[in-house]
């Protein structure tokens, strides 16, 4: 099937005047020819036959997120394998005396809820739990993962798995790294340390390690967090303000005369935590906006801080100081660093070899993937991928991150996160079983194949695939794991010998469209501009421009591409050779704040295009014959203007000398 | 140091927040301030010269235990009771009332600034009204006008002459009130007894020596 976009692409973007009619007609005819040419070059995708049928979900991590994901998947009728590293379910939440309230009236800490979830899991026949267990190897692909699970004092078990949720959680930032805030000194604890004291007190007066009853306590927020010097955590962990409020209430609820002071710079109380904060003020917890410069522990702790409201230095005395240190995700080794260490180790560097062993020991999933043993990390070591569009998505198909391993969050958010991830994982398993792609091209039956007789084993496809879908076989040819593939076509764009194609999307399907456009001769004053537009953002933006009747130049011909990464440079050189006067590329933002739906596609595409300027020089063409545009889906009004500006620039440069050759 | 000040310092030691919560009217709201500063932004007085500290800063000073600075401050005496802050406060803190509560408490302790104009008016009004149970407007005006000496008083009286005559014509002001103590309540003793009882109850509620 192919589409000729006559309404949004032609009729709605052109004025209905006698003067315009001729060029509008030509435009429409071109689009019909292009659609016909494309459909001729396509075959109907048969679907991936190399599918797995496993519909079992693996959840790594038995904390709040993991347990929730397991239960939610089970409720929808799926089998779950739940792996927990320690000897009991519950994770970090089980170490809490109480949790931040998640229901009305949001006024007092409530039971952590772990026991209830554990009981539900124990009673659930769909959920198989491995305690004291870890993943030693994950091989295969979505729908047919083979996961080896090592259980302490027992044989290694292999499970058939359809999709994976990584809910391995976090560890608190090591307060020993904060000596200036008293980290490591007596009677200075982190938030987890205070939970231990609160559990020991069991609702009674909280006592410090030396047995003294605490009569005054100071909470230091943002300890080693939001650090502009980058020495400690740069980010806000989101939960700690609420947690400190909760912990201050432990003291006030046991004895209202305990002096509790919370020192904050910005108190962040998302959602209903605002009510919780109000309740804390009502209970007499004192909040002061101040920056702590120094903490000394011991029998009488002293906290030096500058009050930012009064602009004055103070020293607070306390029996106990609690540091709100942040969350450090348990995401395994950083793949870039590991790759570097691996290369050094292969070169015979003994130190690097030890480093590799050390890094691999931290691996959570032990993926048997060419691209490394774990899911790639995004900012600050968290497993995120495309924050705006697909929050649970990682850059490995059918592997989802949920809870604080994805981004810092509290229990309420983690519960929601786990539910979402479970739903996505189920969708991925089902799609894999049907030989279909996971989002963003959900349901797509096509998949890439390579004509191996033409392959030069350059490995560009295997290296560039943003999803680790391509391995190498023994002869170093690309080996596609179709179920891991997202169908972005980055491999197709990368291939210098153009042997990679999809049944319905290939160098030929786009090439045929480029050739199908009628190129008027040099003297017609009718230039032709080829636009290759990303189908995720740029093409819908053009469609919406049409819906808003934003007119643009009649000499452009737009071809949607799956991603800028799938653009093969041959299309551009072919187009310019056959007399197009200019080529515009429209792709998503790349880099740190990227918006590419395939993570790396637009970045790789742009990198390749940067190399094409030499070719232009060789053809004796101006650099402006190729234009690269960063487009967001919201550029509905600006995009037509940019197209028109480029059309003007083409007129300035004059017609291409390659017409009619 | 006044007796009451000594008594309170001894009772609350360094816990000034608790002292304010228990002793100043509406003081128990001070802890609910979240330091957003909407009160300061809403104040029509714009904190001209006399405001040493805007309301939210006063609240933070109370939490920080800065007893003398707060009680000796002229800030709360400058409140014009427009209630803008009270209406706008997202925490529904009755800021206007707290300002008056603080001012009154500071006065009781003998720590309020001397010769503060608002304070002088309040004191004059109170004495005037409680003496006979009725406000004697002529005497009240006289006391205020002649606060700074004879010449100044005459000057002010002359300036307001036409207003006063208008009030007299409209029978809103009786110049005869100036002589013989003016009109009174029927049961002055009863009024005084009520005030004494109220004072006793307040002392009881706040745990002060009567």
PDB file of C-alpha atoms in Angstrom, chain A residues 257 259 274 277-279 281-289 307 309-310 312 314, chain B residues 15 17-18 21 31-35 56-57 60-61 63-66 69 90-91:
ATOM      1  CA  UNK A 257       8.131  18.129  72.526  1.00  0.00           C
ATOM      2  CA  UNK A 259      12.421  19.762  68.401  1.00  0.00           C
ATOM      3  CA  UNK A 274       1.338  19.595  49.861  1.00  0.00           C
ATOM      4  CA  UNK A 277       3.547  19.364  54.393  1.00  0.00           C
ATOM      5  CA  UNK A 278       0.710  21.399  55.885  1.00  0.00           C
ATOM      6  CA  UNK A 279       0.008  18.632  58.385  1.00  0.00           C
ATOM      7  CA  UNK A 281       3.630  22.397  59.994  1.00  0.00           C
ATOM      8  CA  UNK A 282       0.528  21.898  62.067  1.00  0.00           C
ATOM      9  CA  UNK A 283       2.362  19.319  64.160  1.00  0.00           C
ATOM     10  CA  UNK A 284       4.992  21.938  64.918  1.00  0.00           C
ATOM     11  CA  UNK A 285       7.806  20.791  62.666  1.00  0.00           C
ATOM     12  CA  UNK A 286       9.906  23.857  61.913  1.00  0.00           C
ATOM     13  CA  UNK A 287      10.912  24.482  58.315  1.00  0.00           C
ATOM     14  CA  UNK A 288      13.751  26.855  57.595  1.00  0.00           C
ATOM     15  CA  UNK A 289      15.094  27.834  54.219  1.00  0.00           C
ATOM     16  CA  UNK A 307      19.228  31.177  56.719  1.00  0.00           C
ATOM     17  CA  UNK A 309      15.187  34.355  54.482  1.00  0.00           C
ATOM     18  CA  UNK A 310      16.969  36.212  57.259  1.00  0.00           C
ATOM     19  CA  UNK A 312      22.141  35.327  58.544  1.00  0.00           C
ATOM     20  CA  UNK A 314      23.072  30.181  62.462  1.00  0.00           C
TER      21      UNK A 314
ATOM     22  CA  UNK B  15      11.385  28.612  72.712  1.00  0.00           C
ATOM     23  CA  UNK B  17       7.837  30.175  68.754  1.00  0.00           C
ATOM     24  CA  UNK B  18       6.007  28.436  71.576  1.00  0.00           C
ATOM     25  CA  UNK B  21       1.843  30.465  69.916  1.00  0.00           C
ATOM     26  CA  UNK B  31       4.093  27.879  62.101  1.00  0.00           C
ATOM     27  CA  UNK B  32       1.827  27.502  59.056  1.00  0.00           C
ATOM     28  CA  UNK B  33       3.616  30.155  56.991  1.00  0.00           C
ATOM     29  CA  UNK B  34       5.394  28.615  54.030  1.00  0.00           C
ATOM     30  CA  UNK B  35       7.468  31.671  53.161  1.00  0.00           C
ATOM     31  CA  UNK B  56       6.868  36.434  56.391  1.00  0.00           C
ATOM     32  CA  UNK B  57      10.265  37.541  57.641  1.00  0.00           C
ATOM     33  CA  UNK B  60      10.801  33.269  60.185  1.00  0.00           C
ATOM     34  CA  UNK B  61      12.440  35.375  62.898  1.00  0.00           C
ATOM     35  CA  UNK B  63      10.932  30.412  64.337  1.00  0.00           C
ATOM     36  CA  UNK B  64      14.578  31.385  64.588  1.00  0.00           C
ATOM     37  CA  UNK B  65      14.002  32.558  68.161  1.00  0.00           C
ATOM     38  CA  UNK B  66      14.928  36.186  67.579  1.00  0.00           C
ATOM     39  CA  UNK B  69      14.289  41.815  67.377  1.00  0.00           C
ATOM     40  CA  UNK B  90      -2.490  30.558  50.239  1.00  0.00           C
ATOM     41  CA  UNK B  91      -2.186  29.020  53.682  1.00  0.00           C
TER      42      UNK B  91
END
